[in-house]
Short mmCIF file of C-alpha atoms in Angstrom, two decimals:
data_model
loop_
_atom_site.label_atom_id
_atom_site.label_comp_id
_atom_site.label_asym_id
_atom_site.label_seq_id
_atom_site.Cartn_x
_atom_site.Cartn_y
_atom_site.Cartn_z
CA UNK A 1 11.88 -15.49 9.03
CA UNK A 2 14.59 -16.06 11.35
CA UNK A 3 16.08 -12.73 10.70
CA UNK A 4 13.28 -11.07 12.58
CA UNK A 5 14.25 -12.69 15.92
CA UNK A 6 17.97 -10.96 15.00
CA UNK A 7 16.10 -7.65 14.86
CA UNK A 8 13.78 -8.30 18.16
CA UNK A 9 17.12 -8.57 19.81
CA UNK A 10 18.69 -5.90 17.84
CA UNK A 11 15.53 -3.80 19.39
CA UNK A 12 16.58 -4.58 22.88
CA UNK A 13 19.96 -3.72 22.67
CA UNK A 14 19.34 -0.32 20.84
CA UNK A 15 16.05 0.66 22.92
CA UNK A 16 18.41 2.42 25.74
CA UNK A 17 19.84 4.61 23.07
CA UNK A 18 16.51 6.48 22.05
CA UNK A 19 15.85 9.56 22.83
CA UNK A 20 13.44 11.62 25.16
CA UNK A 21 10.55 13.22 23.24
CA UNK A 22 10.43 15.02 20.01
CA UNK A 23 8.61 16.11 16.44
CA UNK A 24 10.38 15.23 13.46
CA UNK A 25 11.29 17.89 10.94
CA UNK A 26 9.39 19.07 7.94
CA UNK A 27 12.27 17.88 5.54
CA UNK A 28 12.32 13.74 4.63
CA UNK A 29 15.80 12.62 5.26
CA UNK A 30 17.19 8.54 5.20
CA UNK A 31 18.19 8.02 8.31
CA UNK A 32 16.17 10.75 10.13
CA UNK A 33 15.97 8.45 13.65
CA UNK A 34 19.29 7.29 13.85
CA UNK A 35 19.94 9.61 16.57
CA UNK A 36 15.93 10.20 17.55
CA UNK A 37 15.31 6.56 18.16
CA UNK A 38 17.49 4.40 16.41
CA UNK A 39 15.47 1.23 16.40
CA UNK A 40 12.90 2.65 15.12
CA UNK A 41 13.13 1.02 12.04
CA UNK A 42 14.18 -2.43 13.11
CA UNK A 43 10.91 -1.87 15.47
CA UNK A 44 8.54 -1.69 12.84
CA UNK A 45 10.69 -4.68 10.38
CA UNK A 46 10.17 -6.67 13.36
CA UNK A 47 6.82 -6.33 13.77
CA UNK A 48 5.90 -6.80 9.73
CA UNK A 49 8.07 -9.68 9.80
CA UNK A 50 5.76 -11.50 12.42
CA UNK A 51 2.57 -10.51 11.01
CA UNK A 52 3.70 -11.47 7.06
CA UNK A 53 4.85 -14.79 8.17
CA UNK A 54 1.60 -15.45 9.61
CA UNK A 55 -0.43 -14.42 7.07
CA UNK A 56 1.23 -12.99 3.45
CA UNK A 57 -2.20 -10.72 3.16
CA UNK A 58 -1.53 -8.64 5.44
CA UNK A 59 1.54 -7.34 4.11
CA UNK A 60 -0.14 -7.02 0.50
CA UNK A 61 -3.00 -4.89 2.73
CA UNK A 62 -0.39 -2.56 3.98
CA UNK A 63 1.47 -1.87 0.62
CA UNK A 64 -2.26 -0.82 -0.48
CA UNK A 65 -2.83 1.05 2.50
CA UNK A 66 0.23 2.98 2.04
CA UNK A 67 -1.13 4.17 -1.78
CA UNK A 68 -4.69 5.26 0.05
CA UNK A 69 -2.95 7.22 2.64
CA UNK A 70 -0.93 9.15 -0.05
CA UNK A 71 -3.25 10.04 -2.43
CA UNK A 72 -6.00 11.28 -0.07
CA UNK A 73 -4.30 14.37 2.19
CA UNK A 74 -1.03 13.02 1.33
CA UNK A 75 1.52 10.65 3.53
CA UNK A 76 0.02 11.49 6.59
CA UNK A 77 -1.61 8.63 8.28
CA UNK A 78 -4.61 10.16 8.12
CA UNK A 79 -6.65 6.44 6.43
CA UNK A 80 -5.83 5.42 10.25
CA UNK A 81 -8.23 7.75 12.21
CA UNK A 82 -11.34 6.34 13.32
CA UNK A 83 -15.03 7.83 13.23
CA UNK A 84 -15.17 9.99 16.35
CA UNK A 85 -18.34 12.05 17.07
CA UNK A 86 -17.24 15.13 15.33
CA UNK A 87 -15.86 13.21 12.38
CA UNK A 88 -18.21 10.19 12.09
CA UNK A 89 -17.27 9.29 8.39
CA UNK A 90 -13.02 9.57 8.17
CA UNK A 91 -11.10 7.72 5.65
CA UNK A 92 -11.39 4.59 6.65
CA UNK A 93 -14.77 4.49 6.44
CA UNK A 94 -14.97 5.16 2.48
CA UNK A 95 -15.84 2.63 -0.36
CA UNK A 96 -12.37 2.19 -1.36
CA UNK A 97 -11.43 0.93 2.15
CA UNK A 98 -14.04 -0.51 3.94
CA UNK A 99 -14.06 -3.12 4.46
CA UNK A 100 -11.52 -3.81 2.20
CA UNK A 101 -8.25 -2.06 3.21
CA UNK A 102 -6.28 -4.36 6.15
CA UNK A 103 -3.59 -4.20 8.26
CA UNK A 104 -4.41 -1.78 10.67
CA UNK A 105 -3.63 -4.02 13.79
CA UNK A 106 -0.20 -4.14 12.52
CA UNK A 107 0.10 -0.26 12.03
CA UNK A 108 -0.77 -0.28 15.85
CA UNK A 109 1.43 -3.13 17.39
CA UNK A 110 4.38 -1.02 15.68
CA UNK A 111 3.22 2.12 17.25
CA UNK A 112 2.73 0.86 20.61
CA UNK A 113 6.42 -0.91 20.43
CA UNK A 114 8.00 2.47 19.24
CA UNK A 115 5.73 4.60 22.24
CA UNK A 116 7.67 2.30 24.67
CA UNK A 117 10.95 3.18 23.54
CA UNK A 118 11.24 6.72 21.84
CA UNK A 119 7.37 8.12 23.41
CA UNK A 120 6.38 11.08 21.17
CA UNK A 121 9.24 10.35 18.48
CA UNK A 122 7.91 8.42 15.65
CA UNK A 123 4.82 9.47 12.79
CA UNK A 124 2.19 6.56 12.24
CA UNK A 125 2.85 8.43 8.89
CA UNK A 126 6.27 6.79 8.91
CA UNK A 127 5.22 3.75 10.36
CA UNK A 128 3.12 2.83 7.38
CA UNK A 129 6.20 4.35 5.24
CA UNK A 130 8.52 1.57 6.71
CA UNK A 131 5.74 -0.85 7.12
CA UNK A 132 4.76 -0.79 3.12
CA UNK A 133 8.19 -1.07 2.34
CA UNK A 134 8.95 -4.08 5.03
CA UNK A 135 6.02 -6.06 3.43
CA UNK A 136 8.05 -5.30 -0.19
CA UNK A 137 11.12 -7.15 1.28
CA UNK A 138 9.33 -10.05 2.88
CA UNK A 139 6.84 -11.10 0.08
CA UNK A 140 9.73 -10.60 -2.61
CA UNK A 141 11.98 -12.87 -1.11
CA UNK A 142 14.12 -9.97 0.20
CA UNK A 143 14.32 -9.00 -3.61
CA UNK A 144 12.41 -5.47 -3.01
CA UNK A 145 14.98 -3.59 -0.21
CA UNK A 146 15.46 -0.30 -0.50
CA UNK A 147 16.01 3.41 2.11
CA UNK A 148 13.05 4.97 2.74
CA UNK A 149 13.46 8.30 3.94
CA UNK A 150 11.72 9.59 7.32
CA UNK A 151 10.56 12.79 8.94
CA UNK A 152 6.84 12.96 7.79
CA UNK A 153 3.92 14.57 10.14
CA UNK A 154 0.17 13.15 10.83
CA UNK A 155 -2.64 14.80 9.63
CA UNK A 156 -5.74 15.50 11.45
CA UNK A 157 -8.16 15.80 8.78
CA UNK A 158 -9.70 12.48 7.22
CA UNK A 159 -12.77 12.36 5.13
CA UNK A 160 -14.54 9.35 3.52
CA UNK A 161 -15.91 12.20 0.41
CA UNK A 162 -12.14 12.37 -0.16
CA UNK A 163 -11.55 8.96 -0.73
CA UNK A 164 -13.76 8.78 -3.38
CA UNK A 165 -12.13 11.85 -4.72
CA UNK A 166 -8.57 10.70 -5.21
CA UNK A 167 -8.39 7.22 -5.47
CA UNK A 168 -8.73 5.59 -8.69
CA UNK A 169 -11.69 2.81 -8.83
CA UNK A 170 -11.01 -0.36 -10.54
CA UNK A 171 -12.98 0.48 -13.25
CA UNK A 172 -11.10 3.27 -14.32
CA UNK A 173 -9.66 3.63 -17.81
CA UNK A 174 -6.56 4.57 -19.09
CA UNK A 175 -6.71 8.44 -19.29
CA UNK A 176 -8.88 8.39 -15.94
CA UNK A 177 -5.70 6.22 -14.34
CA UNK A 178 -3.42 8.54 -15.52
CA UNK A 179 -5.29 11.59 -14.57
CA UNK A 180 -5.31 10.58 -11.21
CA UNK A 181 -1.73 9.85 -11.00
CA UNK A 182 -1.04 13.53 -12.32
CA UNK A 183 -2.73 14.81 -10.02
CA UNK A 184 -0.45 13.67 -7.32
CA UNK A 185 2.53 14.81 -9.42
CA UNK A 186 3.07 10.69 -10.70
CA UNK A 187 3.59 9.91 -14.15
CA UNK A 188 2.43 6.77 -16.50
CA UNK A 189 5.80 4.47 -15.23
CA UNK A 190 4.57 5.02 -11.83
CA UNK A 191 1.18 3.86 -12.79
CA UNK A 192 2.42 0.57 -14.68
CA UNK A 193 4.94 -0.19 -12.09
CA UNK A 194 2.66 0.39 -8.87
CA UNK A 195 -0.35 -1.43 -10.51
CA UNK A 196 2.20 -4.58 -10.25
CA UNK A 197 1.25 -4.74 -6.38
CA UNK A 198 -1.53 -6.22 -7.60
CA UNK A 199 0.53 -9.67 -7.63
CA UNK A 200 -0.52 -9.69 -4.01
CA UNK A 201 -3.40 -10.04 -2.21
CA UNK A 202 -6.97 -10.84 -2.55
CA UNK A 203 -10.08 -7.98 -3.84
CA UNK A 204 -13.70 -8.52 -2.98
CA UNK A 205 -16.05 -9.73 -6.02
CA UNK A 206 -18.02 -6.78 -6.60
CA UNK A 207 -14.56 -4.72 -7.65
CA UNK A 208 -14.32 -7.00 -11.62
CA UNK A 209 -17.98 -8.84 -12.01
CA UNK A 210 -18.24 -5.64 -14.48
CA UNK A 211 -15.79 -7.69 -16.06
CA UNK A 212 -17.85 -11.01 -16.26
CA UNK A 213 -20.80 -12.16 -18.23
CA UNK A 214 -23.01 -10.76 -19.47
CA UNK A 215 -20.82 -7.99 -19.25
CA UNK A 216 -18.11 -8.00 -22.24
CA UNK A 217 -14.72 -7.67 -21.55
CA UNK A 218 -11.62 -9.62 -23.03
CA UNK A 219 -11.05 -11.12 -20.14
CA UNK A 220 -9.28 -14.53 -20.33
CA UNK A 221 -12.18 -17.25 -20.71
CA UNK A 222 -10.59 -19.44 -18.22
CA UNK A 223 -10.26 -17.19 -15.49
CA UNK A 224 -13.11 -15.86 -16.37
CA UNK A 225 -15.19 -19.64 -15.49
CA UNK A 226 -13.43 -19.49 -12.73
CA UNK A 227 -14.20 -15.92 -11.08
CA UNK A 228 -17.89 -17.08 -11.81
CA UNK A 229 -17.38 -20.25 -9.51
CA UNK A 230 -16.11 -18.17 -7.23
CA UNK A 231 -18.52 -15.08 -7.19
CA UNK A 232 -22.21 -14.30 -7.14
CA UNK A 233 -23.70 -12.56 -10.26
CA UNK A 234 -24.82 -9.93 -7.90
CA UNK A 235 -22.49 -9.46 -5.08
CA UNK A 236 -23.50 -7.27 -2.00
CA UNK A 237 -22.28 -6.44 1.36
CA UNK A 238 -23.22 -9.74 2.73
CA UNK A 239 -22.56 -11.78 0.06
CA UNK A 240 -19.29 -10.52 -1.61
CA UNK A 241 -16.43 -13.21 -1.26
CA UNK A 242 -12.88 -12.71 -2.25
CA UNK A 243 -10.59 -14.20 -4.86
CA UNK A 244 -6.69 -14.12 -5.18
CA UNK A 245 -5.04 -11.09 -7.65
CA UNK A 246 -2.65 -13.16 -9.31
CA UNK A 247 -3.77 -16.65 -9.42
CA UNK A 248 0.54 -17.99 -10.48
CA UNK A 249 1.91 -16.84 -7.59
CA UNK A 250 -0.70 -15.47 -5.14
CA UNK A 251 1.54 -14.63 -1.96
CA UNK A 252 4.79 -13.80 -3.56
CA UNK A 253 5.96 -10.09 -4.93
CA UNK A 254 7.22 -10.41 -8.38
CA UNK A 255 6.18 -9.80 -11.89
CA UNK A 256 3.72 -12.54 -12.43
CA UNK A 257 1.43 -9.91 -12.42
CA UNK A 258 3.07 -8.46 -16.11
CA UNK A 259 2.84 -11.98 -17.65
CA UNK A 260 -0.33 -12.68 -16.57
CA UNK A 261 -1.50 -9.12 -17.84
CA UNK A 262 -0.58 -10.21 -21.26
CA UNK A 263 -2.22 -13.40 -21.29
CA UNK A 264 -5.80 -11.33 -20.30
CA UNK A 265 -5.71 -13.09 -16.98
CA UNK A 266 -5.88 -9.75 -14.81
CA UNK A 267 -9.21 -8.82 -12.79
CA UNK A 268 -9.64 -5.06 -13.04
CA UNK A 269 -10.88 -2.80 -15.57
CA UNK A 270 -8.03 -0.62 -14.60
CA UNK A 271 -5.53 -3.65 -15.14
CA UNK A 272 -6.67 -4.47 -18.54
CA UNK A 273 -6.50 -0.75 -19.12
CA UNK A 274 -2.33 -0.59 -19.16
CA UNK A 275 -2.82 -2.77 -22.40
CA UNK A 276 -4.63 0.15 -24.27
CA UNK A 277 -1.98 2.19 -25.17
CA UNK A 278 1.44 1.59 -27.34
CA UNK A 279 3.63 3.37 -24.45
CA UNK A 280 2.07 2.02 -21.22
CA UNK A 281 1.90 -1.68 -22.81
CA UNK A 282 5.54 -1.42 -24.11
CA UNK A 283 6.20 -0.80 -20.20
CA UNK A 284 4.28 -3.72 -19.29
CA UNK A 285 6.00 -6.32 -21.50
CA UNK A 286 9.61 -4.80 -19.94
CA UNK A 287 8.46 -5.48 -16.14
CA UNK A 288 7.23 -8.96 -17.89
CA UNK A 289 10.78 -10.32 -19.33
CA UNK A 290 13.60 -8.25 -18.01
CA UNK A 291 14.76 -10.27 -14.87
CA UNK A 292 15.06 -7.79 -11.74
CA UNK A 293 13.77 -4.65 -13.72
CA UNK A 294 10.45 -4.04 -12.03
CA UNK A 295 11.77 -5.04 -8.46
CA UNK A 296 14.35 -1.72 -8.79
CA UNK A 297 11.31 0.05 -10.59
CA UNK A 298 8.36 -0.29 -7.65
CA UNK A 299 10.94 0.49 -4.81
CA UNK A 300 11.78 4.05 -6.71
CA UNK A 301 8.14 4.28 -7.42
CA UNK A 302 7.43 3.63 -3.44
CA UNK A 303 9.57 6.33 -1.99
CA UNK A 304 7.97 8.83 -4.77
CA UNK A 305 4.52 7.93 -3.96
CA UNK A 306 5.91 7.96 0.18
CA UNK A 307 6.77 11.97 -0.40
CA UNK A 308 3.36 13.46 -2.02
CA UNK A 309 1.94 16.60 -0.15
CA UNK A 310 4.06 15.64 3.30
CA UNK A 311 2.62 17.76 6.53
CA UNK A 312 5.04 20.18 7.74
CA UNK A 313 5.09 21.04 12.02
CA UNK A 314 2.59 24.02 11.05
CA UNK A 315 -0.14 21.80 9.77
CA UNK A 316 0.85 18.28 11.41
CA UNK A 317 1.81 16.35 14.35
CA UNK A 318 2.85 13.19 15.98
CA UNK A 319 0.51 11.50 16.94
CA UNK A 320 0.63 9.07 20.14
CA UNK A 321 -2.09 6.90 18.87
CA UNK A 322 -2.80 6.40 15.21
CA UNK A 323 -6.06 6.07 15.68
CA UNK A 324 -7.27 9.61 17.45
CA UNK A 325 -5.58 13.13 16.75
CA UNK A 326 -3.71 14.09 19.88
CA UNK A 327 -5.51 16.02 22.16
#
């Protein structure tokens, strides 16, 4: 990680250039702060750099947090507002996040960096936008690097009903999966390549024990014996441990996750699922043995996903804390 002390002093230098306050554009544009608050991006590397190093996990919790942001209201930070009095159940708050979904600290030390130096400038809609990406390049090896592009608004409405709504379960099947992606103007490659994130990171029990005895399922038999050391036949809220996604490489981005989909060793439903069709398994076996392709593949897929139903300055804002709508 010795880059990110180049970019903590690369922050310094540039932080005199930002400018005064602002509200990005409606339009997405690479390169949008270079002249708003041109470290904004090195800002929020920075700070993913530190927090990856110390712990891969939270890096694979921010690539997921970036798909449950865009698929419920769109890219617009709205998964970061907590319960307030008039909105006691937001996002956050939903099955698919809580207490699942991680990372948030790291959404915030970014934010209150970028408040210093450009105050009013930056969307905690593009801070998870550059921080999902920034995990990519870390956990990859610097393999995953790509241009996101920048100019997105915060949303003020966040609902835990609509996080049910959008986001696709782990026990979803193949023409559920891809219904959902539709719906959000994403197609089946999206689906196969974005379900390789799952080569990161850690899910709770209770998300696969569908998947283990005396449930059937053609899961591998080794992984399954070892899920069941691992998990209680019934988990519950208090008793609901966690187990690695890709049990090869664990805390590395790459396309393990392919390989080890063909050898059954995969926990989800929704996994399992891309094996049920001709096309979408034909698209799993090329992300599986073409060197490099599904690196180039999810970062495409990532700026895609980063543009569905984007807030314009009639219906969005920027918000100085992630956490609250401005006042």
């Amino acid at each position: 990680m010795g880059r990110v002390a180049i970019w903590i002093s690369c922050v310094l230098l540039l932080a005199a250039t930002c400018q005064g306050k602002g509200a990005p554009g409606h339009r997405v544009r690479v390169g949008y702060y270079n002249r708003k608050c041109p470290a904004a991006e090195i800002i929020v590397r920075s700070v993913v750099g530190k927090a990856v190093s110390r712990n891969p996990g939270l890096g694979a919790g921010i690539i997921r947090m970036a798909f449950h942001d865009c698929f419920v209201q769109g890219c617009d930070a709205s998964v970061l507002l907590d319960p307030t009095p008039a909105n006691p159940r937001p996002e956050k708050l939903g099955p698919p996040n809580f207490p699942s979904l991680r990372g948030f600290e790291v959404i915030d030390a970014a934010k209150a960096v970028l408040e210093r130096v450009c105050p009013g400038v930056v969307s905690c809609a593009d801070v998870i936008a550059f921080a999902a990406r920034d995990s990519a390049y870390f956990l990859s090896g610097y393999k995953i690097d790509y241009k996101m592009p920048a100019g997105r608004f915060d949303g003020s409405v966040s609902l835990e009903s609509e996080s049910l709504q959008f986001l696709p379960p782990p026990f979803f099947n193949l023409t559920q999966l891809v219904d959902s992606f539709k719906a959000k103007n994403m197609n089946e490659d999206d689906l196969v390549v974005l379900s390789g994130a799952h080569t990161i990171g850690v899910s709770h029990c209770s998300s696969f024990t569908d998947r283990l005895p005396p449930n059937p399922s053609d899961m591998n038999p080794g992984l399954t014996r070892l899920l069941q050391s691992k998990c209680p036949v019934s988990p519950n809220f208090t008793n609901d441990p966690t187990v690695v996604q890709d049990i090869v490489t664990p805390n590395r981005m790459d396309n393990k996750y392919y390989t080890n989909l063909l050898k059954r060793n995969v926990l989800f439903t929704s996994d399992a699922a891309l094996l049920t069709s001709g096309k979408t398994a034909l698209k799993v076996m090329e992300n599986a043995f073409k060197p490099g392709s599904w690196e180039k593949k999810f970062a495409k897929a990532m700026v895609k996903m980063a543009a569905i139903e984007l807030k314009t300055a009639a219906n969005g804002e920027i918000r100085r804390n992630c956490r609250v709508v401005n006042k």
